[in-house]
Amino acid sequence: MKHVVSVWAVCMAVPAFALVPTGLMCGLLAKPGWVAVTDPSPQFSWCFKDGRQGDFQTAYQVQVATSTSSMRAGAPDLWDSGKVVSGQSLFIRYEGKPLPTNQSVCWRVRVWDSRGREGAWSQSVSFLTALELDGDMPLRYPLAQATVKPVGIVTNAKGHALVDFGNAAFGWVEIVPQRNQPYIGPFDLHIGEQVKDDCVVAAPEGGHRYAKVSGALTRLDVYRVPFIADPRNTSVDSAVLPPEVGVVMPFRYVEVEECPVPVSAAAFRQITVSYPFDDEASAFVCDDRILDRVYAFSKYSIKATTFAGVYVNGDRERIPDARNAYINQLCHYALDREFTLARYSLEHLIANPTWLTESRQHAIMMAWTDWMYTGNTQAIARCYADLRANKVMLAHARPKDGLLVTGGPDAPLDSGIRDIVDAPESERDGFDFRPVNAVVNAFFCLNVRQMADLAEAIGRDNDARRFRELAGIVATSYNKVFYDAAKGRYVDGEGSAHSSLHANMLPLVFGLVPEAERASVAVYVRSRGMACSPYGAQYLLEALFAAGMDDAAIELMTSTGERGWMNMMREGSTISTEAWGGRVKPDHDWSHAWGAVPANIIPRYVLGVRPLTAGFGKALIRPQASTREVQGVVPTIRGPVAVGVRQRQGEFYRLTVEIPVNMTARIEIPPLPVRNGELTLDGKRVPIVYEDGYLVFDDIPSGQHTVQWLGK
């Protein structure tokens, strides 16, 4: 557990005597100097590295200047907010003189703590202003490049050198002639994701990538091996990479058939392309080595699949799609304090929708998740009209009960009501498509509730009221139409007798199942196993955790069978795949973010860290009950939340958490035999409060806290 222990030590540092802001952001930019700000009134945010237990901000002062020298002199020439009595530390709007254009501007902040003590100034942070300050818009950073050295070189039976870079990544190969080696001449390289007998597979099955590149070195400079653009993933609908990046492909191996430069670890390097990513922002280890491997595999997958600067559905098409992007967004938030790529992808998808019913529905889910994790309403305000008019699909709701009538899998692509449920067809658990479909209507029930929240967040109170009324109507209709009381489960559609996994896991996740029926529905969901794709696994795992079936969810994530993440690795991929394997979908990508579901499920449900209020003002910490020992760190916009559990059934349970300043938490832990031992919070006996089967400790303030039970 060395890695997590080091992160944990940072989170558990000795508290300072006063609050000092850190993690400064301009808008959502944690690296504002990398991209020009277009908003004439940008918003400033900060968090805190540490503080006394229970501490919180009571006031702040922001200063903005054109130079650090004027800041140091205490004479900011653009804005000094003065002391503002407020606990707000997110999205403080600039209210100073008009910002200069095309210039670097710096800002800093100090705060007063819960005792009224004035803290030190933060470091000054600079941001760039654009040539024109023409309004707020989603901004994103330039793509980052990194150099990776080979981890191994072997000679195969053909006499060729096989260079292994350890992980597949999007990028290109460079040949680096060494000093005193004046070699020029032809080369032949085989580059790809898959090997067999130490040879790059030249005719890989399905969507696995391969390229043979031939050419010649004519001078002794570093040489970028050129790739030919794939017409399919560089079409008009595909994400366009910046010219300075050029053509990239995912690869792990280079087989050198011929090269004038002697093959060595210094002569060949992999140049990777991805969105800027802080590997140290999150961590997870537990006593289950397979779960550790699945987490690390999924975490790397999210980083590697950001190569396009927008969330895309793999390499085969590189087209943004909201179903893939939603899972990508959840994972990214759980791994890095980074919100710009998700925001950019959301607004790109609003303006450039894809054709599936569920894709439109996931756009609303993305908008709601953006708001919950950031607390920022700018994207909602920009996109609300489109969400209301085009994504919630009220025009397709039938008057008698509010349920959607859609077109099934054969509806025209341009209809906007073509359902997919899951893909490929074999992953639908025999789903019986009907015009009134249980899956799209489960999403619709969720969407209507989420639209009520979004409307309320931007002051559309009349809309919020109407959406809440509709939510009650469609939830009642949903159970009346789809629930089969005789079987104790949901059917796939109106008039259907078939009950798929999908028709049952979604109402369980979205809180549509009446309390009296939850047990029977959960048992049925568990009985189906992994009868879905990696995309569907998002909702299956959420459903099992929602039903308190933690063991079943962990068992699926750690399965060594064909339908699991270990099989992705066993087949040779180092990035999550589009399908469980080649037998399920022969043309599946080996670089698909929706296959990285554990990257969000583990932080959100195993560690149990989720927002209860927008912007993580209040967090839920509900660690699962299965593993005996687990530690981890989950980033939030207010700072990292650290969670550690050690337990031995019937003997002891110890939960340690670190909650950032300006956040409170609701802690929920699995049932314990508390009457047969001593239950304490921070060393003091506490009342026993059970809600929905969990021991509850509510309104826990910031700082380090320990819940402990010791059996007699």
XYZ file of C-alpha atoms in Angstrom:
712
model
C 0.000 0.000 0.000
C 2.986 2.328 -0.413
C 1.401 4.602 -3.024
C -1.786 5.284 -1.105
C 0.083 5.659 2.161
C 2.111 8.481 0.597
C -1.024 10.229 -0.665
C -2.739 9.588 2.648
C 0.163 11.227 4.471
C -0.363 14.379 2.433
C -4.081 14.399 3.204
C -3.433 13.712 6.892
C -0.796 16.422 7.319
C -0.634 18.326 10.597
C -3.206 21.136 10.332
C -1.945 24.663 9.866
C -2.862 27.420 12.317
C -4.789 29.350 9.671
C -6.417 28.558 6.371
C -4.306 29.120 3.275
C -6.025 28.720 -0.104
C -4.548 26.354 -2.668
C -5.713 24.687 -5.879
C -6.642 28.051 -7.404
C -8.853 27.909 -10.512
C -9.930 30.580 -12.972
C -13.268 29.391 -14.305
C -12.748 25.644 -14.343
C -9.114 26.017 -15.353
C -6.645 24.652 -12.829
C -3.897 25.545 -15.336
C -5.182 28.930 -16.572
C -1.874 29.952 -18.106
C -2.245 27.221 -20.744
C -5.277 28.669 -22.517
C -6.600 32.199 -22.972
C -9.665 33.162 -20.922
C -12.479 34.703 -23.005
C -14.800 35.730 -20.164
C -14.592 39.449 -19.311
C -15.772 38.544 -15.790
C -14.072 35.232 -14.990
C -14.855 33.307 -11.845
C -12.285 32.363 -9.201
C -12.269 29.241 -7.020
C -9.952 27.682 -4.471
C -9.704 24.881 -1.947
C -7.530 24.206 1.106
C -4.740 21.740 1.693
C -5.449 21.406 5.397
C -7.110 23.029 8.378
C -8.237 22.398 11.918
C -10.990 19.874 12.442
C -14.339 21.495 11.813
C -12.794 24.618 10.331
C -14.438 26.593 7.553
C -14.066 29.859 5.721
C -16.028 32.876 6.972
C -14.669 35.592 4.655
C -12.373 36.089 1.689
C -10.422 38.778 -0.134
C -9.440 38.501 -3.809
C -6.880 40.717 -5.529
C -6.209 40.916 -9.268
C -3.348 42.804 -10.905
C -1.470 43.155 -14.169
C 1.838 42.334 -12.487
C 3.134 40.424 -9.493
C 5.137 43.472 -8.445
C 2.006 45.545 -7.846
C 0.534 42.576 -5.997
C 3.587 42.325 -3.756
C 3.375 46.042 -3.099
C -0.203 45.542 -1.884
C -1.553 47.781 -4.657
C -3.464 45.567 -7.144
C -4.328 47.742 -10.123
C -7.352 45.788 -11.432
C -9.436 44.654 -8.471
C -9.386 44.355 -4.723
C -12.587 42.838 -3.433
C -11.831 43.871 0.125
C -12.944 41.589 2.909
C -16.167 39.868 1.889
C -18.023 38.026 4.616
C -18.883 34.743 2.896
C -18.123 31.060 3.087
C -18.192 30.791 -0.693
C -14.940 29.474 -2.170
C -16.209 28.484 -5.615
C -16.896 30.734 -8.592
C -16.367 34.225 -7.181
C -17.045 36.546 -10.115
C -14.495 39.198 -11.066
C -15.882 42.710 -10.473
C -12.907 44.949 -11.157
C -11.751 47.213 -13.978
C -12.094 45.923 -17.548
C -9.501 43.224 -18.031
C -6.744 43.957 -20.537
C -6.791 41.747 -23.608
C -4.043 39.425 -24.809
C -2.144 39.762 -21.568
C -1.109 37.792 -18.531
C -3.044 38.747 -15.394
C -2.371 37.469 -11.872
C -4.621 36.937 -8.874
C -4.444 35.761 -5.294
C -6.790 35.204 -2.356
C -6.731 35.045 1.407
C -9.473 33.942 3.783
C -10.624 34.208 7.382
C -11.312 30.982 9.251
C -14.148 29.958 11.578
C -12.478 31.823 14.463
C -12.187 34.988 12.440
C -8.424 34.687 12.025
C -6.890 36.118 8.887
C -4.808 33.641 6.897
C -1.810 34.175 4.658
C -2.188 35.075 1.007
C -2.190 32.237 -1.464
C 0.453 32.092 -4.123
C -0.231 34.434 -7.026
C -1.521 32.582 -10.076
C -1.532 33.952 -13.605
C -4.092 33.553 -16.354
C -4.025 34.692 -19.967
C -6.720 36.846 -21.505
C -7.844 36.375 -25.098
C -7.560 38.883 -27.925
C -11.283 39.450 -27.521
C -13.166 39.056 -24.255
C -16.412 38.077 -25.900
C -18.081 35.955 -23.264
C -17.702 32.745 -21.348
C -17.313 29.530 -23.319
C -16.045 26.014 -22.585
C -12.263 26.090 -22.684
C -9.832 23.197 -22.882
C -6.079 22.831 -22.635
C -3.732 21.913 -25.465
C -2.991 18.208 -25.631
C 0.073 17.076 -23.711
C 2.845 14.950 -25.122
C 5.060 12.578 -23.159
C 8.066 10.449 -24.058
C 7.996 6.768 -23.106
C 11.068 4.557 -23.237
C 10.875 0.843 -24.050
C 10.396 -1.527 -21.126
C 11.778 -4.472 -23.040
C 13.394 -5.535 -26.314
C 13.554 -9.150 -27.503
C 14.601 -10.854 -30.721
C 11.936 -13.069 -32.288
C 12.272 -16.194 -34.436
C 12.439 -14.066 -37.573
C 15.472 -12.239 -36.251
C 13.454 -9.048 -35.825
C 13.668 -6.908 -32.687
C 10.373 -6.487 -30.834
C 10.248 -3.234 -28.880
C 7.687 -3.167 -26.059
C 6.638 0.157 -24.511
C 4.667 -1.480 -21.709
C 1.307 0.170 -22.418
C -0.639 0.998 -25.517
C -1.040 4.716 -26.070
C -2.157 7.082 -28.783
C 0.797 8.716 -30.459
C 3.677 7.874 -32.761
C 7.147 6.329 -32.862
C 10.376 8.271 -33.081
C 13.725 6.892 -34.174
C 16.647 8.607 -32.469
C 20.054 8.146 -34.122
C 22.795 8.027 -31.508
C 25.977 10.046 -31.555
C 28.890 8.560 -33.434
C 26.490 6.315 -35.349
C 26.176 7.919 -38.800
C 23.607 5.391 -40.052
C 21.217 6.239 -42.888
C 19.179 3.913 -45.043
C 15.814 2.128 -45.338
C 13.603 0.883 -42.521
C 10.585 -1.419 -42.228
C 8.559 -1.330 -39.025
C 5.466 -3.235 -37.905
C 3.543 -1.205 -35.335
C 0.502 -2.383 -33.416
C -1.415 -3.307 -30.285
C -1.237 -7.087 -30.453
C 1.601 -9.619 -30.558
C 1.911 -13.356 -31.011
C 5.165 -15.260 -30.620
C 6.994 -11.940 -30.205
C 5.719 -10.718 -33.576
C 3.304 -7.833 -34.093
C 0.104 -9.344 -35.468
C -0.068 -8.100 -39.049
C -3.685 -9.144 -39.577
C -5.221 -8.476 -36.173
C -8.733 -9.630 -35.534
C -11.459 -7.049 -35.375
C -10.584 -3.484 -34.552
C -7.084 -3.973 -33.178
C -4.631 -1.572 -34.758
C -1.706 -2.444 -37.013
C 0.420 -0.487 -39.482
C 3.455 -1.362 -41.538
C 5.577 1.690 -42.191
C 8.461 1.687 -44.634
C 10.763 4.545 -45.439
C 14.328 5.726 -45.223
C 16.443 7.752 -42.846
C 18.290 10.330 -44.894
C 19.827 12.418 -42.119
C 20.843 12.005 -38.529
C 17.929 13.884 -36.948
C 15.197 12.532 -34.729
C 12.755 10.956 -37.136
C 8.979 10.730 -36.570
C 7.668 7.569 -38.198
C 4.645 8.696 -40.256
C 1.215 7.098 -40.011
C -1.350 7.221 -42.804
C -4.695 8.674 -41.735
C -7.541 6.164 -41.436
C -10.467 7.453 -43.547
C -13.007 6.036 -41.097
C -11.758 7.774 -37.950
C -10.842 11.033 -39.677
C -14.222 11.583 -41.370
C -16.274 14.755 -41.058
C -18.056 13.383 -37.967
C -14.871 12.373 -36.184
C -12.966 14.465 -33.673
C -10.284 16.532 -35.376
C -6.832 16.508 -33.804
C -4.768 19.709 -33.874
C -2.376 20.045 -36.842
C 0.624 20.042 -34.508
C -0.372 16.562 -33.309
C -0.991 15.104 -36.734
C -1.918 11.478 -37.313
C -1.813 9.185 -34.291
C -2.803 5.605 -33.616
C -2.894 3.408 -30.522
C 0.041 1.010 -30.255
C 2.223 -0.757 -27.738
C 4.734 -2.649 -29.872
C 7.177 -1.926 -32.677
C 8.650 -4.883 -34.556
C 11.804 -3.767 -36.360
C 12.253 -5.759 -39.546
C 14.946 -3.468 -40.914
C 16.498 -0.250 -39.654
C 19.871 1.436 -40.166
C 19.908 2.524 -36.521
C 20.816 -0.293 -34.098
C 17.799 -1.197 -31.972
C 18.186 -0.073 -28.367
C 16.142 1.534 -25.623
C 17.727 4.854 -26.557
C 17.041 4.573 -30.285
C 13.262 4.056 -30.196
C 10.700 5.976 -28.198
C 6.950 6.254 -27.991
C 5.489 9.759 -28.036
C 2.088 9.692 -26.332
C -0.727 12.214 -26.684
C -3.368 12.799 -24.012
C -5.190 15.528 -22.159
C -3.193 16.885 -19.186
C -3.770 14.450 -16.324
C -2.569 14.431 -12.705
C -1.768 10.814 -11.860
C -1.261 11.718 -8.189
C -4.712 13.269 -7.668
C -6.345 9.922 -6.877
C -5.343 6.572 -5.439
C -6.761 3.227 -4.391
C -5.416 0.051 -2.813
C -7.133 -2.787 -0.997
C -6.535 -6.336 0.158
C -7.824 -7.733 -3.145
C -4.991 -7.693 -5.682
C -7.321 -8.266 -8.607
C -9.427 -5.238 -7.683
C -6.220 -3.201 -7.411
C -5.250 -4.312 -10.920
C -8.692 -3.512 -12.296
C -8.544 -0.012 -10.784
C -5.064 0.716 -12.175
C -6.044 -0.641 -15.595
C -9.208 1.472 -15.686
C -7.458 4.602 -14.433
C -4.815 4.399 -17.129
C -7.552 3.776 -19.705
C -9.250 7.069 -18.903
C -6.001 8.990 -19.277
C -5.062 7.235 -22.531
C -8.442 7.761 -24.216
C -8.342 11.568 -23.855
C -6.054 11.788 -26.903
C -8.625 13.627 -29.068
C -9.222 16.548 -26.716
C -12.894 15.515 -26.489
C -14.463 12.327 -25.199
C -14.812 9.930 -28.137
C -16.160 6.399 -28.496
C -12.886 4.650 -29.240
C -10.437 4.723 -32.104
C -12.476 2.982 -34.775
C -14.733 6.007 -35.338
C -13.505 8.692 -32.887
C -17.009 10.165 -32.771
C -18.222 11.810 -29.548
C -21.300 10.036 -28.177
C -23.039 10.949 -24.933
C -23.340 7.364 -23.648
C -19.596 6.892 -23.811
C -18.931 10.469 -22.713
C -21.099 10.153 -19.590
C -19.091 7.186 -18.321
C -15.885 8.951 -19.328
C -16.995 12.030 -17.397
C -17.803 10.096 -14.214
C -14.446 8.330 -14.372
C -12.471 11.511 -15.070
C -14.070 13.322 -12.116
C -13.245 10.387 -9.832
C -9.574 10.385 -10.864
C -8.525 14.008 -11.309
C -9.622 17.456 -10.129
C -10.241 18.313 -13.741
C -13.538 19.467 -15.249
C -12.682 21.252 -18.488
C -12.623 18.269 -20.843
C -15.962 16.990 -19.562
C -17.483 20.479 -19.898
C -16.127 20.872 -23.417
C -17.397 17.407 -24.399
C -20.835 18.137 -22.942
C -21.304 21.343 -24.878
C -19.884 19.782 -28.045
C -22.460 16.999 -27.782
C -25.294 19.441 -27.137
C -24.413 21.214 -30.375
C -23.558 18.024 -32.290
C -25.954 15.315 -31.086
C -25.735 11.699 -32.149
C -28.690 9.717 -33.378
C -29.591 7.328 -30.547
C -32.453 7.898 -28.126
C -30.216 7.014 -25.207
C -27.510 9.400 -26.418
C -29.895 12.325 -26.155
C -30.893 11.147 -22.691
C -27.294 10.848 -21.540
C -26.677 14.474 -22.553
C -29.047 15.533 -19.763
C -27.266 13.175 -17.398
C -23.942 14.773 -18.331
C -25.296 18.274 -17.698
C -26.665 17.273 -14.297
C -23.404 15.540 -13.349
C -21.380 18.584 -14.441
C -23.473 20.717 -12.101
C -23.319 18.293 -9.178
C -19.544 17.864 -9.317
C -18.683 21.527 -9.982
C -21.540 23.543 -8.521
C -21.230 25.780 -11.581
C -24.347 26.744 -13.566
C -22.776 28.374 -16.622
C -23.105 25.288 -18.830
C -26.698 24.760 -17.710
C -27.561 28.352 -18.587
C -26.004 28.017 -22.031
C -27.518 24.618 -22.817
C -30.829 24.678 -20.993
C -32.993 25.676 -23.943
C -31.550 22.895 -26.092
C -31.851 20.347 -23.295
C -35.473 21.265 -22.746
C -36.453 21.420 -26.399
C -34.466 18.533 -27.863
C -33.007 16.203 -25.257
C -35.756 15.542 -22.729
C -38.045 14.490 -25.631
C -41.323 15.757 -24.209
C -42.797 15.727 -27.725
C -42.622 11.915 -27.682
C -44.424 11.509 -24.340
C -47.953 10.170 -24.751
C -50.637 12.298 -23.083
C -52.386 9.562 -21.104
C -49.492 8.641 -18.799
C -46.418 10.639 -19.818
C -44.350 7.670 -21.007
C -42.176 7.962 -24.115
C -43.111 6.281 -27.367
C -39.934 5.572 -29.357
C -38.876 3.707 -32.471
C -36.855 0.674 -31.449
C -33.603 -0.376 -33.133
C -34.938 -0.009 -36.683
C -36.160 3.589 -36.565
C -34.578 5.933 -39.135
C -31.255 7.376 -38.044
C -32.526 10.923 -38.437
C -35.637 10.312 -36.330
C -33.855 10.872 -33.019
C -35.845 8.030 -31.435
C -33.790 5.013 -32.460
C -33.283 2.881 -29.345
C -30.255 0.691 -28.776
C -30.499 -0.499 -25.107
C -27.029 -2.061 -25.385
C -24.576 -3.121 -28.074
C -23.931 -5.379 -29.808
C -27.278 -7.150 -30.050
C -25.953 -10.178 -28.150
C -25.423 -7.971 -25.081
C -29.108 -7.054 -24.656
C -30.057 -10.152 -22.659
C -32.789 -10.912 -25.191
C -34.416 -7.491 -24.845
C -37.869 -7.360 -26.422
C -38.259 -3.978 -28.134
C -41.685 -2.367 -27.883
C -42.837 1.172 -28.760
C -43.114 1.917 -25.038
C -39.716 0.694 -23.889
C -38.736 0.102 -20.241
C -35.103 1.147 -20.749
C -35.612 4.493 -22.475
C -38.463 5.267 -20.081
C -36.241 4.564 -17.075
C -33.800 7.110 -18.457
C -36.741 9.445 -19.141
C -37.873 9.236 -15.505
C -34.362 10.152 -14.417
C -34.078 12.927 -17.016
C -37.295 14.601 -15.867
C -36.076 14.682 -12.256
C -32.708 16.001 -13.371
C -34.307 18.695 -15.531
C -36.251 19.859 -12.464
C -32.958 20.237 -10.579
C -31.280 22.043 -13.472
C -34.226 24.401 -13.958
C -34.229 25.259 -10.268
C -30.451 25.832 -10.282
C -30.779 28.603 -12.892
C -33.963 30.148 -11.510
C -36.495 28.569 -13.881
C -38.878 27.893 -11.021
C -41.998 27.340 -13.139
C -40.181 24.767 -15.252
C -38.811 23.122 -12.134
C -42.301 22.773 -10.680
C -43.709 21.314 -13.912
C -40.838 18.855 -14.257
C -41.295 17.681 -10.664
C -45.004 17.143 -11.264
C -44.219 15.197 -14.432
C -41.607 13.138 -12.584
C -44.282 11.929 -10.169
C -46.640 11.055 -13.018
C -44.116 9.100 -15.099
C -42.735 7.220 -12.081
C -46.246 6.022 -11.238
C -46.905 5.141 -14.874
C -43.583 3.323 -15.127
C -44.446 0.891 -12.357
C -48.011 0.454 -13.581
C -46.935 -0.403 -17.132
C -43.674 -2.300 -16.672
C -43.768 -4.034 -13.282
C -44.968 -7.639 -13.311
C -46.136 -8.282 -9.748
C -46.598 -12.004 -10.356
C -42.944 -12.426 -11.332
C -41.554 -9.752 -9.014
C -39.656 -8.006 -11.792
C -39.966 -5.590 -14.700
C -40.755 -6.493 -18.305
C -38.959 -5.006 -21.301
C -41.863 -3.024 -22.692
C -45.573 -2.509 -22.751
C -47.142 -5.799 -23.789
C -43.940 -7.799 -23.381
C -43.574 -10.889 -21.205
C -39.766 -10.864 -21.280
C -37.680 -9.509 -18.416
C -34.121 -8.558 -19.370
C -31.340 -7.510 -17.032
C -31.499 -4.004 -18.506
C -35.205 -3.530 -17.796
C -34.561 -4.332 -14.130
C -31.178 -2.822 -13.289
C -32.088 0.690 -14.465
C -35.204 1.223 -12.311
C -33.175 -0.099 -9.363
C -30.392 2.453 -10.009
C -32.782 5.350 -10.616
C -34.897 4.778 -7.498
C -38.050 3.771 -9.362
C -38.628 0.466 -7.586
C -41.074 0.668 -4.664
C -39.460 -0.302 -1.366
C -41.567 -3.437 -1.045
C -40.372 -4.711 -4.425
C -36.671 -3.845 -4.218
C -35.531 -7.171 -2.822
C -37.150 -9.276 -5.538
C -35.909 -7.003 -8.329
C -32.389 -6.982 -6.867
C -32.318 -10.771 -6.607
C -33.342 -11.027 -10.247
C -30.683 -8.523 -11.326
C -28.040 -10.475 -9.463
C -29.206 -13.731 -11.031
C -28.541 -12.459 -14.563
C -24.807 -11.988 -14.014
C -22.886 -9.860 -16.513
C -25.539 -10.182 -19.228
C -24.597 -6.808 -20.706
C -21.722 -4.974 -22.386
C -19.053 -2.951 -20.537
C -21.356 0.047 -21.092
C -24.238 -1.769 -19.414
C -21.907 -2.784 -16.591
C -22.023 0.835 -15.387
C -25.669 0.404 -14.428
C -25.430 -3.217 -13.347
C -22.728 -2.423 -10.793
C -24.580 0.679 -9.591
C -27.740 -1.413 -9.197
C -25.991 -4.035 -7.095
C -24.420 -1.439 -4.817
C -27.770 0.382 -4.542
C -29.352 -2.902 -3.430
C -26.661 -3.523 -0.812
C -25.223 -6.424 -2.807
C -21.641 -5.198 -2.480
C -20.198 -8.711 -2.612
C -21.884 -9.404 -5.940
C -20.586 -6.162 -7.445
C -17.018 -6.828 -6.276
C -17.280 -10.380 -7.582
C -18.190 -9.118 -11.068
C -15.397 -6.539 -11.090
C -12.834 -9.145 -10.069
C -14.114 -11.975 -12.252
C -11.426 -13.927 -14.100
C -13.971 -15.267 -16.571
C -14.562 -14.148 -20.135
C -16.928 -11.319 -19.205
C -14.762 -9.087 -17.088
C -11.865 -6.671 -16.912
C -9.290 -9.335 -16.212
C -10.191 -10.865 -19.573
C -9.490 -7.545 -21.305
C -5.994 -7.687 -19.840
C -5.616 -11.391 -20.512
C -6.405 -10.866 -24.202
C -3.516 -8.406 -24.309
C -5.041 -4.946 -24.020
C -3.658 -2.334 -21.652
C -6.582 0.033 -22.287
C -10.203 -0.846 -21.587
C -11.977 -2.380 -24.555
C -15.302 -1.776 -26.242
C -16.555 -5.334 -25.619
C -15.671 -8.185 -23.291
C -13.686 -9.874 -26.029
C -13.365 -10.750 -29.682
C -15.923 -13.531 -29.436
C -18.571 -11.031 -28.331
C -17.750 -8.340 -30.900
C -15.069 -9.227 -33.460
C -14.440 -5.612 -34.530
C -14.280 -4.107 -31.048
C -11.813 -1.367 -30.149
C -8.997 -1.967 -27.686
C -9.240 1.679 -26.618
C -12.748 2.496 -25.445
C -13.429 4.633 -22.371
C -16.817 3.133 -21.583
C -14.970 -0.081 -20.807
C -13.226 1.669 -17.892
C -16.327 1.629 -15.670
C -14.437 0.559 -12.482
C -12.534 3.855 -12.617
C -15.695 5.543 -11.342
C -17.421 2.648 -9.578
C -14.490 2.010 -7.219
C -14.161 5.643 -5.998
C -17.937 6.233 -5.951
C -19.101 2.943 -4.450
C -16.168 0.975 -3.002
C -14.730 4.069 -1.310
C -18.248 5.480 -1.480
C -17.522 9.158 -2.195
C -20.277 11.035 -4.063
C -21.709 14.574 -3.967
C -24.962 15.092 -2.066
C -25.219 18.771 -2.962
C -23.980 20.627 -6.019
C -20.290 21.410 -5.899
C -19.618 18.881 -3.128
C -20.812 21.256 -0.413
C -21.946 18.049 1.254
C -20.518 14.649 0.394
C -21.739 11.134 0.928
C -19.098 8.733 2.238
C -20.501 5.200 2.122
C -17.667 2.651 1.841
C -18.715 -0.849 0.812
C -18.575 -3.754 3.183
C -16.758 -6.478 1.246
C -13.035 -5.830 1.503
C -11.224 -6.176 4.839
C -8.835 -3.321 4.124
C -9.094 -0.440 1.685
C -7.565 3.017 1.345
C -8.041 5.655 -1.265
C -8.181 9.302 -2.235
C -10.941 10.823 -4.354
C -10.467 14.328 -5.806
C -13.254 16.896 -5.627
C -13.503 20.532 -6.607
C -13.128 21.398 -2.891
C -10.096 19.178 -2.388
C -9.335 15.479 -1.895
C -11.470 13.184 0.247
C -9.453 10.381 1.855
C -11.098 7.157 3.018
C -9.602 4.162 4.824
C -11.325 1.070 6.178
C -9.969 -1.812 8.237
C -12.365 -4.442 9.479
C -12.697 -7.980 10.720
C -16.206 -9.317 10.893
C -17.482 -9.644 14.419
C -14.297 -8.204 15.923
C -13.671 -4.621 14.850
C -14.456 -1.934 12.257
C -12.439 1.247 11.768
C -13.226 3.964 9.233
C -10.921 6.960 8.887
C -11.857 9.892 6.661
C -10.385 13.250 5.765
C -12.941 15.849 4.677
C -11.739 19.078 3.005
C -12.410 22.505 4.474
C -15.750 24.004 3.359
C -17.289 20.543 2.980
C -19.470 18.526 5.320
C -20.238 14.840 4.956
C -22.843 12.237 5.659
C -21.108 9.003 6.605
C -22.996 5.756 6.134
C -21.484 2.420 7.091
C -22.852 -1.111 6.812
C -24.713 -2.620 9.763
C -22.521 -3.627 12.700
C -23.402 -5.579 15.858
C -23.102 -2.304 17.748
C -24.981 -3.517 20.815
C -22.287 -6.136 21.326
C -19.471 -3.646 21.512
C -18.554 0.025 21.657
C -19.249 2.473 18.810
C -17.327 5.746 18.840
C -16.830 8.788 16.632
C -13.477 10.485 17.223
C -13.112 8.531 20.456
C -16.518 9.482 21.900
C -19.567 7.261 22.228
C -22.320 8.285 19.843
C -26.045 7.507 19.485
C -26.905 4.602 17.203
C -28.852 5.859 14.187
C -29.939 3.496 11.408
C -31.458 4.670 8.126
C -32.209 2.331 5.218
C -30.005 -0.323 6.774
C -26.946 1.888 7.287
C -25.406 3.349 10.412
C -25.555 7.105 9.818
C -23.336 9.934 11.034
C -24.647 13.147 9.507
C -23.301 16.690 9.129
C -19.733 15.663 9.872
C -17.502 18.742 9.541
C -14.178 19.045 7.773
C -11.013 17.452 9.082
C -9.912 13.995 10.189
C -12.497 11.694 11.719
C -12.546 8.105 12.895
C -15.563 5.857 13.333
C -14.674 2.767 15.311
C -16.488 -0.268 16.625
C -14.803 -2.789 18.878
C -16.574 -6.018 19.690
C -16.750 -7.298 23.231
